[in-house]
PDB file of C-alpha atoms in Angstrom:
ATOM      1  CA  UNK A   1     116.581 110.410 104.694  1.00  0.00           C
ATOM      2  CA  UNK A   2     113.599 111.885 102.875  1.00  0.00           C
ATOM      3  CA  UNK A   3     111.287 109.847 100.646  1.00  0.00           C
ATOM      4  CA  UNK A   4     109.193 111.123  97.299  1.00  0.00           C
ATOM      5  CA  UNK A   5     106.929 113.561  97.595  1.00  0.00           C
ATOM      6  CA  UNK A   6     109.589 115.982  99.435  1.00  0.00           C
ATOM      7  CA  UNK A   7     111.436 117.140  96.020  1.00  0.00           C
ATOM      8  CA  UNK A   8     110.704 120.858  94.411  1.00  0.00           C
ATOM      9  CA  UNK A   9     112.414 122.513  91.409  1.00  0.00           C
ATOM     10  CA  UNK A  10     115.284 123.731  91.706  1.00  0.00           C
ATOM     11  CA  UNK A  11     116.344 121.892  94.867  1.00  0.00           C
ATOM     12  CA  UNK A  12     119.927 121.687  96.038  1.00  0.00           C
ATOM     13  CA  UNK A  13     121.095 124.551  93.282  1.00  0.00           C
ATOM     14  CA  UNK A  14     123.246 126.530  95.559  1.00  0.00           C
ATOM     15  CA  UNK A  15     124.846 123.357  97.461  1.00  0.00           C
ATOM     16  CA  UNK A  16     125.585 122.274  93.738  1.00  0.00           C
ATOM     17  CA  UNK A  17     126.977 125.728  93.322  1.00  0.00           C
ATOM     18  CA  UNK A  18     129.188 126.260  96.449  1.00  0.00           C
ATOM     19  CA  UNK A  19     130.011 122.965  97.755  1.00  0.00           C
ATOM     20  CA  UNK A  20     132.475 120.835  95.577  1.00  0.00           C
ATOM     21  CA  UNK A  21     131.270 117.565  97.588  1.00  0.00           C
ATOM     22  CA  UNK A  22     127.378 117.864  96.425  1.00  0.00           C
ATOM     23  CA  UNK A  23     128.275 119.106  92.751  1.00  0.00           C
ATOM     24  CA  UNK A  24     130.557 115.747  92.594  1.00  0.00           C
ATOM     25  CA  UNK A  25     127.831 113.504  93.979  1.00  0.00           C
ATOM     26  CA  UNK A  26     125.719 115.031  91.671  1.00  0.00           C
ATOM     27  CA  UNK A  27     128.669 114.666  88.684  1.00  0.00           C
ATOM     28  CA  UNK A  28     129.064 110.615  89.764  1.00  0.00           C
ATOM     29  CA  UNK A  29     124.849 109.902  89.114  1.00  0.00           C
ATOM     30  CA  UNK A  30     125.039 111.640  85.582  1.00  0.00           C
ATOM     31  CA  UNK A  31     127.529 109.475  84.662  1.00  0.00           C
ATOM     32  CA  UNK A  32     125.178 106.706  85.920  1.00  0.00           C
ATOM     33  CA  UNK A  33     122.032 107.925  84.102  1.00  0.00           C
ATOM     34  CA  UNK A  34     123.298 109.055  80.857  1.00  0.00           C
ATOM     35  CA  UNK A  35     121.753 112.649  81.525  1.00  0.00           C
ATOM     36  CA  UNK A  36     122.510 115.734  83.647  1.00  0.00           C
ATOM     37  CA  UNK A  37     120.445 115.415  86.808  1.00  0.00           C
ATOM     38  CA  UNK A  38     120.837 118.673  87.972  1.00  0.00           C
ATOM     39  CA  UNK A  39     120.222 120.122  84.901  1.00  0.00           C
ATOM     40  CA  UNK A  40     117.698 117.890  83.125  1.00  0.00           C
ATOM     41  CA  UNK A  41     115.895 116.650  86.060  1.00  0.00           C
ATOM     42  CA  UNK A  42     116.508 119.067  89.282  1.00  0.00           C
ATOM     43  CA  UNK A  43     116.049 122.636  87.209  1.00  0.00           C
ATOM     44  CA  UNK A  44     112.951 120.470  84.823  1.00  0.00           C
ATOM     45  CA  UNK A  45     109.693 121.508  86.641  1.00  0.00           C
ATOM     46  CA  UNK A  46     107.799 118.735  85.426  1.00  0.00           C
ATOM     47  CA  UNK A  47     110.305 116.353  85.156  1.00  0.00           C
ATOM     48  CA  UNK A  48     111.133 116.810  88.940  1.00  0.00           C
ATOM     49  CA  UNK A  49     107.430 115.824  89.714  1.00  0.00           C
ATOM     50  CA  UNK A  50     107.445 112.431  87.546  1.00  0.00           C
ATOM     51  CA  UNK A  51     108.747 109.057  89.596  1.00  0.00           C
ATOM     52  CA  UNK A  52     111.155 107.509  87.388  1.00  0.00           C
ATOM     53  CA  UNK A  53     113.549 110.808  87.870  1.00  0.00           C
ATOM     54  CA  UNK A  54     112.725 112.382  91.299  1.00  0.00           C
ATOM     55  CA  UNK A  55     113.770 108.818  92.595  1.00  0.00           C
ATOM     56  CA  UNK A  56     117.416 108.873  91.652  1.00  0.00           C
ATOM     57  CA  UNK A  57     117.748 112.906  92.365  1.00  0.00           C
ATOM     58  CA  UNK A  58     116.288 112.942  95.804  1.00  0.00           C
ATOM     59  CA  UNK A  59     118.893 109.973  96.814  1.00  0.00           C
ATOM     60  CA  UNK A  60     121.391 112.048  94.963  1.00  0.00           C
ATOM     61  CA  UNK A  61     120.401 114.912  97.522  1.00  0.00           C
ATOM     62  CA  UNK A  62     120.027 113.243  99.811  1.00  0.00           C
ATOM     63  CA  UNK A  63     123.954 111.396  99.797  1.00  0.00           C
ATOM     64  CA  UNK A  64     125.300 114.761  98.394  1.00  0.00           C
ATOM     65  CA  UNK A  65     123.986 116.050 101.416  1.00  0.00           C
ATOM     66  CA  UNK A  66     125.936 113.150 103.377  1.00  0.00           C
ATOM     67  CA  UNK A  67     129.017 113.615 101.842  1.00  0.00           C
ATOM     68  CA  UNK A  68     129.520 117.508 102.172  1.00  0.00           C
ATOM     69  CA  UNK A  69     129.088 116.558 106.106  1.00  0.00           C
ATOM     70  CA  UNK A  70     130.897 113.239 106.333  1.00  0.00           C
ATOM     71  CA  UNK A  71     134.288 115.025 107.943  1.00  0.00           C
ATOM     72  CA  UNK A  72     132.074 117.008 110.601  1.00  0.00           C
ATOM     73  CA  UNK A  73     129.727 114.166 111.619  1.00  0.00           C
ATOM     74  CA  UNK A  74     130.693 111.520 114.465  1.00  0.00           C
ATOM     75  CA  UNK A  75     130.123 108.080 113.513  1.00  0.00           C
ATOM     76  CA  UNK A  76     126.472 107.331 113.092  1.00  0.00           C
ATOM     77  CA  UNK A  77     124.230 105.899 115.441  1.00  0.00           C
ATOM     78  CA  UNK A  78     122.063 104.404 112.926  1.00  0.00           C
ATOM     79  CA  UNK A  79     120.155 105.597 109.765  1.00  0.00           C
ATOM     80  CA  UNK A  80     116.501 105.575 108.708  1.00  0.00           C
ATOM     81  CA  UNK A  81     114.847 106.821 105.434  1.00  0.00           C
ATOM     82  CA  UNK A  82     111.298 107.224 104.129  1.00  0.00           C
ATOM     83  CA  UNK A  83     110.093 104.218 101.628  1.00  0.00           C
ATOM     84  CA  UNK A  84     112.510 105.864  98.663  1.00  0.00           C
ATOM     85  CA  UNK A  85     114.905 107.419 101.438  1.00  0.00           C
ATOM     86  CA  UNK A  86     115.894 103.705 102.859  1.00  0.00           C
ATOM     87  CA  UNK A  87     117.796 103.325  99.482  1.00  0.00           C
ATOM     88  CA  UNK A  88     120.109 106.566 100.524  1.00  0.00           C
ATOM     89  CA  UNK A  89     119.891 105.343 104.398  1.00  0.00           C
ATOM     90  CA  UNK A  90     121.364 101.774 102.631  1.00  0.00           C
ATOM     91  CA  UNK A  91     123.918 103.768 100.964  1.00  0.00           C
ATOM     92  CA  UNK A  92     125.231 105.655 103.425  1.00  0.00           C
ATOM     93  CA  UNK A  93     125.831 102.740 105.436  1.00  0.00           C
ATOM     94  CA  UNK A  94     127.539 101.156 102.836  1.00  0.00           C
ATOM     95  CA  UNK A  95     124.865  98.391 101.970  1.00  0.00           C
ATOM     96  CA  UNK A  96     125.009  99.475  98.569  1.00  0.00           C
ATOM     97  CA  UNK A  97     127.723 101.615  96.798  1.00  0.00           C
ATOM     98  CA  UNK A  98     125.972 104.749  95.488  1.00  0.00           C
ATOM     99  CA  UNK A  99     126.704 104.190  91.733  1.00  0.00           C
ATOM    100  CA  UNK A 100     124.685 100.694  92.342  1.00  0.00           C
ATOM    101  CA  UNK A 101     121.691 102.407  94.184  1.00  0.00           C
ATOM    102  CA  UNK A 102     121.802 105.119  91.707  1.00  0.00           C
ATOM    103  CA  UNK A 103     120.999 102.211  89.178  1.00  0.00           C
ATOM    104  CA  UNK A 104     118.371 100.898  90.629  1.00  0.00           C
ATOM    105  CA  UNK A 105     116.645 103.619  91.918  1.00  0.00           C
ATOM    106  CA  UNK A 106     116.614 104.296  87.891  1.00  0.00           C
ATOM    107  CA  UNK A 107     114.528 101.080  87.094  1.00  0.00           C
ATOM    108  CA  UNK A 108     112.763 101.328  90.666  1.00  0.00           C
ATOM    109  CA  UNK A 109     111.303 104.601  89.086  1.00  0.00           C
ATOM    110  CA  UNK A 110     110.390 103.828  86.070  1.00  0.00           C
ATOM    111  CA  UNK A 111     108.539 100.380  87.150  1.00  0.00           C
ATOM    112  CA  UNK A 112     107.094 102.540  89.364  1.00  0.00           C
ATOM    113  CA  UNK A 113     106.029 104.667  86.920  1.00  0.00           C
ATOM    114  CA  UNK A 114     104.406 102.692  84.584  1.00  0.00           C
ATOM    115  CA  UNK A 115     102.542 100.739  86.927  1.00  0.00           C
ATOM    116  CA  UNK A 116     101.166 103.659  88.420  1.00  0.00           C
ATOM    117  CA  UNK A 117      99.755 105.139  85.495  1.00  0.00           C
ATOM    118  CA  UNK A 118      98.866 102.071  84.427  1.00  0.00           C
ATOM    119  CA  UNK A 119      96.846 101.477  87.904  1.00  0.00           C
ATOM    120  CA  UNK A 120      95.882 105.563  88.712  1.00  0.00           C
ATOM    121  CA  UNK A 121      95.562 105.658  92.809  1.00  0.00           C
ATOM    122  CA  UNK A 122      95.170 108.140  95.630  1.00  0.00           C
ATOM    123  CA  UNK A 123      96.235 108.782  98.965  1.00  0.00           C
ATOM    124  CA  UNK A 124      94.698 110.565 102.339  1.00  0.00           C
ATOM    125  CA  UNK A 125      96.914 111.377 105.250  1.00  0.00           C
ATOM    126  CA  UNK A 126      94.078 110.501 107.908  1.00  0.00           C
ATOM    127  CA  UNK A 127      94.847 112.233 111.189  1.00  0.00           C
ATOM    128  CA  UNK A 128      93.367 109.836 114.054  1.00  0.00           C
ATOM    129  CA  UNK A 129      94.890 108.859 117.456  1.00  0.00           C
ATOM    130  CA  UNK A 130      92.853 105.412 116.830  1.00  0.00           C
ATOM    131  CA  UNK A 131      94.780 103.669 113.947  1.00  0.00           C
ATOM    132  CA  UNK A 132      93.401 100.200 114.652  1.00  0.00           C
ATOM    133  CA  UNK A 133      90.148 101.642 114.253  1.00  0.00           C
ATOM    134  CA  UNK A 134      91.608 103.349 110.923  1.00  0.00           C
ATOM    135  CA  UNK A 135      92.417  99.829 109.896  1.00  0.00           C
ATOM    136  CA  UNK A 136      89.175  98.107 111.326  1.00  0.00           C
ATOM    137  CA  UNK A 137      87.428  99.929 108.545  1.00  0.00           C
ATOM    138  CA  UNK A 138      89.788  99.200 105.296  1.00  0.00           C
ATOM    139  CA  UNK A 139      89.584  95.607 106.243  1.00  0.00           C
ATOM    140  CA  UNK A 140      85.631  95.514 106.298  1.00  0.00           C
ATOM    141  CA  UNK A 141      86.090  97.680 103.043  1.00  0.00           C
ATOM    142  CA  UNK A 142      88.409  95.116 101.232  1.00  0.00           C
ATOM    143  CA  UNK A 143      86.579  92.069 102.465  1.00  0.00           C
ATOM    144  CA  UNK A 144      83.527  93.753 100.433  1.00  0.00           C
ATOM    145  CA  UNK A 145      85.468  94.141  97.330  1.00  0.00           C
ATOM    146  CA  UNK A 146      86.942  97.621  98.036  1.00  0.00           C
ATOM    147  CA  UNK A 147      90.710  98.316  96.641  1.00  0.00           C
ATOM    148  CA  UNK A 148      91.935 100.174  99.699  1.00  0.00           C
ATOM    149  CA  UNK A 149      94.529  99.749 102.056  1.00  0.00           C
ATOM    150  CA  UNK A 150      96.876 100.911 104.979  1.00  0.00           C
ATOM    151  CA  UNK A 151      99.509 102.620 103.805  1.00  0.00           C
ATOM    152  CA  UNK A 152     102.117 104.690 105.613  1.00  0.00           C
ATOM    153  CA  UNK A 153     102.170 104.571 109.494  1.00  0.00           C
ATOM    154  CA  UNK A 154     104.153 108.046 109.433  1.00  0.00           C
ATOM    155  CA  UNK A 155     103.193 108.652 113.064  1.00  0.00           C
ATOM    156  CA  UNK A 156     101.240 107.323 116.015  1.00  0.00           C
ATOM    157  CA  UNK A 157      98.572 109.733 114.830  1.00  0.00           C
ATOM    158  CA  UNK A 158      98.828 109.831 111.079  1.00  0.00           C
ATOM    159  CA  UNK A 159      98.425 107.163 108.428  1.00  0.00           C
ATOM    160  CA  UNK A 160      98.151 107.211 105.189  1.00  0.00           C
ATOM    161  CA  UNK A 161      95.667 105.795 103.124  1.00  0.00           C
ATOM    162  CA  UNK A 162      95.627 104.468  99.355  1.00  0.00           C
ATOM    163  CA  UNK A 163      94.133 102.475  96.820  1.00  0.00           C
ATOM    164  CA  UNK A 164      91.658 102.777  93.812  1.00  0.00           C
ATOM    165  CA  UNK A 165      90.147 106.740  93.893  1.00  0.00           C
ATOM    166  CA  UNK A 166      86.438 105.980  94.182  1.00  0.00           C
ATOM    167  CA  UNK A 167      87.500 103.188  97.054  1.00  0.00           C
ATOM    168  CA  UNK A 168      89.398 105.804  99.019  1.00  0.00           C
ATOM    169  CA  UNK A 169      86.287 108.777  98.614  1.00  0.00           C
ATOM    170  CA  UNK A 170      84.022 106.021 100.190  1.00  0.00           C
ATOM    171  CA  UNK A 171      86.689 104.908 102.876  1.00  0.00           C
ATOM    172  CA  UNK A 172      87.119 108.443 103.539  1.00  0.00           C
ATOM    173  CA  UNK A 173      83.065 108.572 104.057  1.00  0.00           C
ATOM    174  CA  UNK A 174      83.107 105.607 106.244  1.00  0.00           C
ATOM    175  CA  UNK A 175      85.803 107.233 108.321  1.00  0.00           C
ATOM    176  CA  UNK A 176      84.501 110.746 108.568  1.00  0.00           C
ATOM    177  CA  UNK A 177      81.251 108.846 109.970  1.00  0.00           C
ATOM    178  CA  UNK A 178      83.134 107.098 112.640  1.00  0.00           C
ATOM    179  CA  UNK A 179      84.607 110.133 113.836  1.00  0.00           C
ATOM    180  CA  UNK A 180      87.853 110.959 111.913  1.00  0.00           C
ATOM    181  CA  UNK A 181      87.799 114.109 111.420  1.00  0.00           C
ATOM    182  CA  UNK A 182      90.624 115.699 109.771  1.00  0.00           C
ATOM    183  CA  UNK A 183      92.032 113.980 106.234  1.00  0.00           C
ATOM    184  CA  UNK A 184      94.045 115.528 103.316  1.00  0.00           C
ATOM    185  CA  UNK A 185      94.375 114.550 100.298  1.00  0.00           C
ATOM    186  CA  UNK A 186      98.200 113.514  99.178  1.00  0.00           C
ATOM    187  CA  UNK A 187      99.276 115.327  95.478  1.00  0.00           C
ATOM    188  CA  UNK A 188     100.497 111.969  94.176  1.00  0.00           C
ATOM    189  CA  UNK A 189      99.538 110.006  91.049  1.00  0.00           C
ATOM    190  CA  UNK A 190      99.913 106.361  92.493  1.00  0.00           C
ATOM    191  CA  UNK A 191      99.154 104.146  95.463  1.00  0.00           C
ATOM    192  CA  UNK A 192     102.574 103.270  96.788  1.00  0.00           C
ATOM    193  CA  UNK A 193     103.140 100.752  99.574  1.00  0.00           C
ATOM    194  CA  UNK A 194      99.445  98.806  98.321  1.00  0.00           C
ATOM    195  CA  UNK A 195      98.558  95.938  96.057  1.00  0.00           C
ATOM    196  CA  UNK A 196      98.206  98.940  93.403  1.00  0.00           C
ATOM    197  CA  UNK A 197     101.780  98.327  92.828  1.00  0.00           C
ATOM    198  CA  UNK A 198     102.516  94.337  92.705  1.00  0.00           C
ATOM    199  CA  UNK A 199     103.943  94.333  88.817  1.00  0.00           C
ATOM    200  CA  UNK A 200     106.138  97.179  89.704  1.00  0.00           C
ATOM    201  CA  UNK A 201     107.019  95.121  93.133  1.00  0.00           C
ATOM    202  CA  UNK A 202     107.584  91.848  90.981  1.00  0.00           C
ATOM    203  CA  UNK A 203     109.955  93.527  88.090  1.00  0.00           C
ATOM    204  CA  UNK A 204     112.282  94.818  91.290  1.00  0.00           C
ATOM    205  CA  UNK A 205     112.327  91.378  92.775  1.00  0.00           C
ATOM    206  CA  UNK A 206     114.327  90.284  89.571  1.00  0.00           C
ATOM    207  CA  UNK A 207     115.921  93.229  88.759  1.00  0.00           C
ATOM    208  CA  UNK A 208     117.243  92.995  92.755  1.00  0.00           C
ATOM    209  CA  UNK A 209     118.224  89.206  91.980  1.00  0.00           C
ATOM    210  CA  UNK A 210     120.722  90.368  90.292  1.00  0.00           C
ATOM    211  CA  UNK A 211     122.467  92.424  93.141  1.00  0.00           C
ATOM    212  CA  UNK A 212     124.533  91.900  95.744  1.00  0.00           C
ATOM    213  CA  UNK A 213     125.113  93.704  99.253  1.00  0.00           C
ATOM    214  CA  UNK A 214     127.447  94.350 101.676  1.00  0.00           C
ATOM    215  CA  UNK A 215     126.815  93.956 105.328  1.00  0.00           C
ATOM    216  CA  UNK A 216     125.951  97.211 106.883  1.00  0.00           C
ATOM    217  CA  UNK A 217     128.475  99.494 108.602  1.00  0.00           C
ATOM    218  CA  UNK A 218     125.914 101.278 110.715  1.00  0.00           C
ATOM    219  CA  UNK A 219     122.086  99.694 111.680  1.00  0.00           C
ATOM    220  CA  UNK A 220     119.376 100.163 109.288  1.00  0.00           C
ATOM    221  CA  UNK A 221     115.829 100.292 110.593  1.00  0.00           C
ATOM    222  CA  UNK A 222     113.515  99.106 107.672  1.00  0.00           C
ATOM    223  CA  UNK A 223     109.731 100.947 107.453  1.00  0.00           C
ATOM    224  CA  UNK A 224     108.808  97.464 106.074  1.00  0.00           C
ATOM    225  CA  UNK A 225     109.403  95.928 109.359  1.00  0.00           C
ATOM    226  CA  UNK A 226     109.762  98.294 111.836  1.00  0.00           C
ATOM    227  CA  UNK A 227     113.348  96.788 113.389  1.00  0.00           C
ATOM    228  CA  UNK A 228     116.846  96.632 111.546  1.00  0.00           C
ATOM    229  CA  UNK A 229     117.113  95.261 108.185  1.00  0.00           C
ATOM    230  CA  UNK A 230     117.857  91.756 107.854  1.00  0.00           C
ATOM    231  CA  UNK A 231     117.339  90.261 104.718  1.00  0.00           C
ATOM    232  CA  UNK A 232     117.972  93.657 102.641  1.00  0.00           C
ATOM    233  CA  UNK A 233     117.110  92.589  99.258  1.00  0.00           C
ATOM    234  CA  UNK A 234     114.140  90.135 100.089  1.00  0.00           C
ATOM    235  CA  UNK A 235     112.744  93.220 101.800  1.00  0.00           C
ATOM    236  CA  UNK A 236     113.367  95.957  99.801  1.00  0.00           C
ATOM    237  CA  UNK A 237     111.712  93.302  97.081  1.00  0.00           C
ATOM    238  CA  UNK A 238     108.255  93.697  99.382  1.00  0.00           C
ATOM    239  CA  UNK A 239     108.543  97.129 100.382  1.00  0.00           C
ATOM    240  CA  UNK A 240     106.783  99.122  97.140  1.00  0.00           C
ATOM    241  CA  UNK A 241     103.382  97.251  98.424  1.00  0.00           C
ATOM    242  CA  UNK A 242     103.723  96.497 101.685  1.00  0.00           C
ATOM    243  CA  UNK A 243     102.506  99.626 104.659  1.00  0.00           C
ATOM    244  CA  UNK A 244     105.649 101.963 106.007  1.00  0.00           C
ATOM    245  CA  UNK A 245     105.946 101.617 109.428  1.00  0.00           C
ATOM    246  CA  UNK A 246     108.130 104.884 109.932  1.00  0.00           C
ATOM    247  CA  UNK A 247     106.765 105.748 113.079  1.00  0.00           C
ATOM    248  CA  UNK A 248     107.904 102.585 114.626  1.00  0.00           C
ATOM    249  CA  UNK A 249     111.014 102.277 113.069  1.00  0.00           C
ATOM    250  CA  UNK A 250     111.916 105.597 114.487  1.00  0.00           C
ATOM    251  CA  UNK A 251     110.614 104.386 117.468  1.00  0.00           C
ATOM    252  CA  UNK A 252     112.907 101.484 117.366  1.00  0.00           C
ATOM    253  CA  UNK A 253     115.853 103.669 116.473  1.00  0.00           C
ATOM    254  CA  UNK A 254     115.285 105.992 119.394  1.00  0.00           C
ATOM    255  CA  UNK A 255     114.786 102.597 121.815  1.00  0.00           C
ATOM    256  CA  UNK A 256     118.520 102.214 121.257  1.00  0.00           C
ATOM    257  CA  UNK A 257     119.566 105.057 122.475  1.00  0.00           C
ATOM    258  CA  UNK A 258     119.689 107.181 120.120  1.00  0.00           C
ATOM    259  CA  UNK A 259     119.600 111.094 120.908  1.00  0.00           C
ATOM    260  CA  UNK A 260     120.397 113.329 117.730  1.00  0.00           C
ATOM    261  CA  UNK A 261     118.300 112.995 114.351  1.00  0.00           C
ATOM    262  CA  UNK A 262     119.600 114.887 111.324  1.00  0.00           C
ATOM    263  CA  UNK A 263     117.565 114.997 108.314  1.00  0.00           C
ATOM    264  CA  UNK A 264     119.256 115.128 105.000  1.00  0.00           C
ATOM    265  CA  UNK A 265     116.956 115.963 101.845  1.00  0.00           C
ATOM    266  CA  UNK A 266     114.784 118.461 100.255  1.00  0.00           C
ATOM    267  CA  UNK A 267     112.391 118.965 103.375  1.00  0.00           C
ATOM    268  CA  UNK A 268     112.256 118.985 107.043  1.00  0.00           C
ATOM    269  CA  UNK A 269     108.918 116.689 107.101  1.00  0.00           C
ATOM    270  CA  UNK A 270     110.923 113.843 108.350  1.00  0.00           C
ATOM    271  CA  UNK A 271     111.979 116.131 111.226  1.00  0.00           C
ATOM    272  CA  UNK A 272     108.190 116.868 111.830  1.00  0.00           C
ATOM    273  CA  UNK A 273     107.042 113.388 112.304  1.00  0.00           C
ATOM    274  CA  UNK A 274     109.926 112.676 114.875  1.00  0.00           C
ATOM    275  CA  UNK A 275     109.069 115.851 116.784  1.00  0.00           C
ATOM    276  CA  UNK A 276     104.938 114.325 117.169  1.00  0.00           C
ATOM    277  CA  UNK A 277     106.730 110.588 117.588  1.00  0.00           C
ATOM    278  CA  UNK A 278     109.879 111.490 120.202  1.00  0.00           C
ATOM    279  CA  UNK A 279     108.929 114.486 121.330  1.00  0.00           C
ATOM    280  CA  UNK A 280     110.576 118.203 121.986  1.00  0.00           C
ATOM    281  CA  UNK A 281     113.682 116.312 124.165  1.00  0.00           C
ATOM    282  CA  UNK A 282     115.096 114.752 121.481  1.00  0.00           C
ATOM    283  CA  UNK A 283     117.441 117.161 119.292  1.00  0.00           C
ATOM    284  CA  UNK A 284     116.285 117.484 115.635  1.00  0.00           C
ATOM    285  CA  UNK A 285     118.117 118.944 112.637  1.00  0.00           C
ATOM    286  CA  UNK A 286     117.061 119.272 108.880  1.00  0.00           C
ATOM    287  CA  UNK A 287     119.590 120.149 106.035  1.00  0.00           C
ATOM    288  CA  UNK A 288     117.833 121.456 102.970  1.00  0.00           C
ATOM    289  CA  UNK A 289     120.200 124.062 101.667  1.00  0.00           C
ATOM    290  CA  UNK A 290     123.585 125.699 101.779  1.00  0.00           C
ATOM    291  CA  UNK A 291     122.471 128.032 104.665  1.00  0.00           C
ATOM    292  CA  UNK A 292     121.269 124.723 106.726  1.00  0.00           C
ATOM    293  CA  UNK A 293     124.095 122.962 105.721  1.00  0.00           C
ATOM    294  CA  UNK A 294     126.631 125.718 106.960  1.00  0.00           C
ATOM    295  CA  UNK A 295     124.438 125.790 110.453  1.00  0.00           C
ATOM    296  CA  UNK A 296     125.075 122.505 110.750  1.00  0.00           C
ATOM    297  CA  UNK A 297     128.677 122.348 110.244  1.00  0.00           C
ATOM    298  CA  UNK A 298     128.819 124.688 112.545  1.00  0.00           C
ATOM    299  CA  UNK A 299     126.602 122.935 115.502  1.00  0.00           C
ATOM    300  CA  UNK A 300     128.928 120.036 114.606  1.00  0.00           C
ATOM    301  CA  UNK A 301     132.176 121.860 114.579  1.00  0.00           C
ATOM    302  CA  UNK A 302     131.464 123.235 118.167  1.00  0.00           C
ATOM    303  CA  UNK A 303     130.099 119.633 119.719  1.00  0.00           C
ATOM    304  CA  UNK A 304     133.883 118.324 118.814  1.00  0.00           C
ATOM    305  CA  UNK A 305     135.334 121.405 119.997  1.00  0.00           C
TER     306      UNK A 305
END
């Protein structure tokens, strides 16, 4: 299930236009929000780009995707999302009903948000087969002051750094001059999954108070931990500023036995990172769009034929 980052204008139109499942997920989070989210958010250039509304509309896509395959899909294996794309993993296995996620993923947002613009950040994707070296680094950094800090483990060869901007330029110096070679720069306005973020992580603890769940119908491996969820609130409560571990979550998932991935949400970058963590042998599908989504109710169609 895709995380931020992965949205673009316009995304979803023509599964909103042709398939009657997507338009009425899309119908049922309106209601929620008080606005049109295809219209007001999805078709909105800027707004698409701005947290508190590409949270709630790349769930949306993300279960609308879900529920136009639900009656061609065997029964799932497992499910796995992105930081923002645990919330639709949750949903779809019935931790949360999508109306309530929809809800919080509204607040989650806009905490999100205003922290973050409140606390300006940056990211950069550091390419490196040596992690703990990655890590070696930030840790001398921060023990000399330095706001920077592990931040997605999206593969066994990529993470992600964040933290204050002039704290990441001289961690990326420090890295460049112990070899890493290859970073890039993330187009995001906030440090997510760092210290960056603690009010926004301490307004979601109490808003999540408030919640209940239901036990899950399917396992859900958490980035937070890297295994299956267990405590689902505590940890979602931690997750904004603690490192992703998708890579190892994945790997987890894929430990069990699991042999088909299917990405649901605006991009195949999900699909990406499993090909460098599992692999070519393990079968990998991404649907984005009405022409994806028809390919794969086909490929599914002929598997229960």
């Amino acid at each position: 299930m895709s995380g931020q980052g992965a949205q673009t204008v316009d995304m979803g139109r023509d599964l909103y236009e042709n398939v009657p499942a997507y338009r009425e997920t899309f119908e049922r989070a309106s209601k929620v929000l008080g606005y049109d989210l295809m219209a007001e958010v999805c078709a909105h250039e800027e707004k698409i780009k701005q947290t508190e509304f590409a949270q709630p509309a790349i769930m949306t896509m993300g279960m609308g995707i879900y529920n136009s395959l639900r009656e061609y899909l065997p029964t799932p294996a497992g499910f796995l999302g992105l930081s923002l794309g645990e919330y639709t993993a949750l949903t779809a296995a019935q931790v949360f009903d999508f109306e309530q996620a929809v809800a919080i993923l509204a607040d989650r947002g806009r905490y999100m948000q205003t922290v973050g613009n409140a606390h300006p950040g940056k990211m950069v994707a550091a390419m490196s087969d040596d992690q703990e070296l990655i890590v070696e680094i930030l840790t001398e950094l921060q023990a000399a002051g330095h706001q920077v800090y592990p931040a997605n483990f999206n593969t066994f060869n990529q993470l992600v750094i964040g933290g204050i901007a002039a704290d990441v330029d001289l961690a990326v110096e420090k890295l460049t001059e112990a070899g890493v070679s290859r970073m890039i720069e993330l187009p995001v306005s906030g440090a997510f999954h760092t210290p960056l973020l603690n009010d926004a992580a301490e307004q979601l603890k109490v808003r999540l108070s408030q919640e209940t769940v239901q036990a899950a119908k399917q396992p859900v491996y958490s980035n937070t931990t890297g295994k299956v969820f267990d405590d689902v609130l505590a940890t979602l409560g931690e997750q904004i500023v603690k490192p992703t571990y998708f890579a190892q979550a994945l790997q987890a998932m894929l430990d069990s036995g699991v042999d088909t991935l299917i990405e649901f949400g605006p991009s195949d970058t999900l699909s990406k990172f499993a090909k460098k963590i599992a692999g070519k042998e393990i079968a990998r599908y991404s649907v984005s769009d009405y022409d994806s989504l028809q390919k794969m109710i086909s490929i599914l169609s002929e598997q229960e034929g």
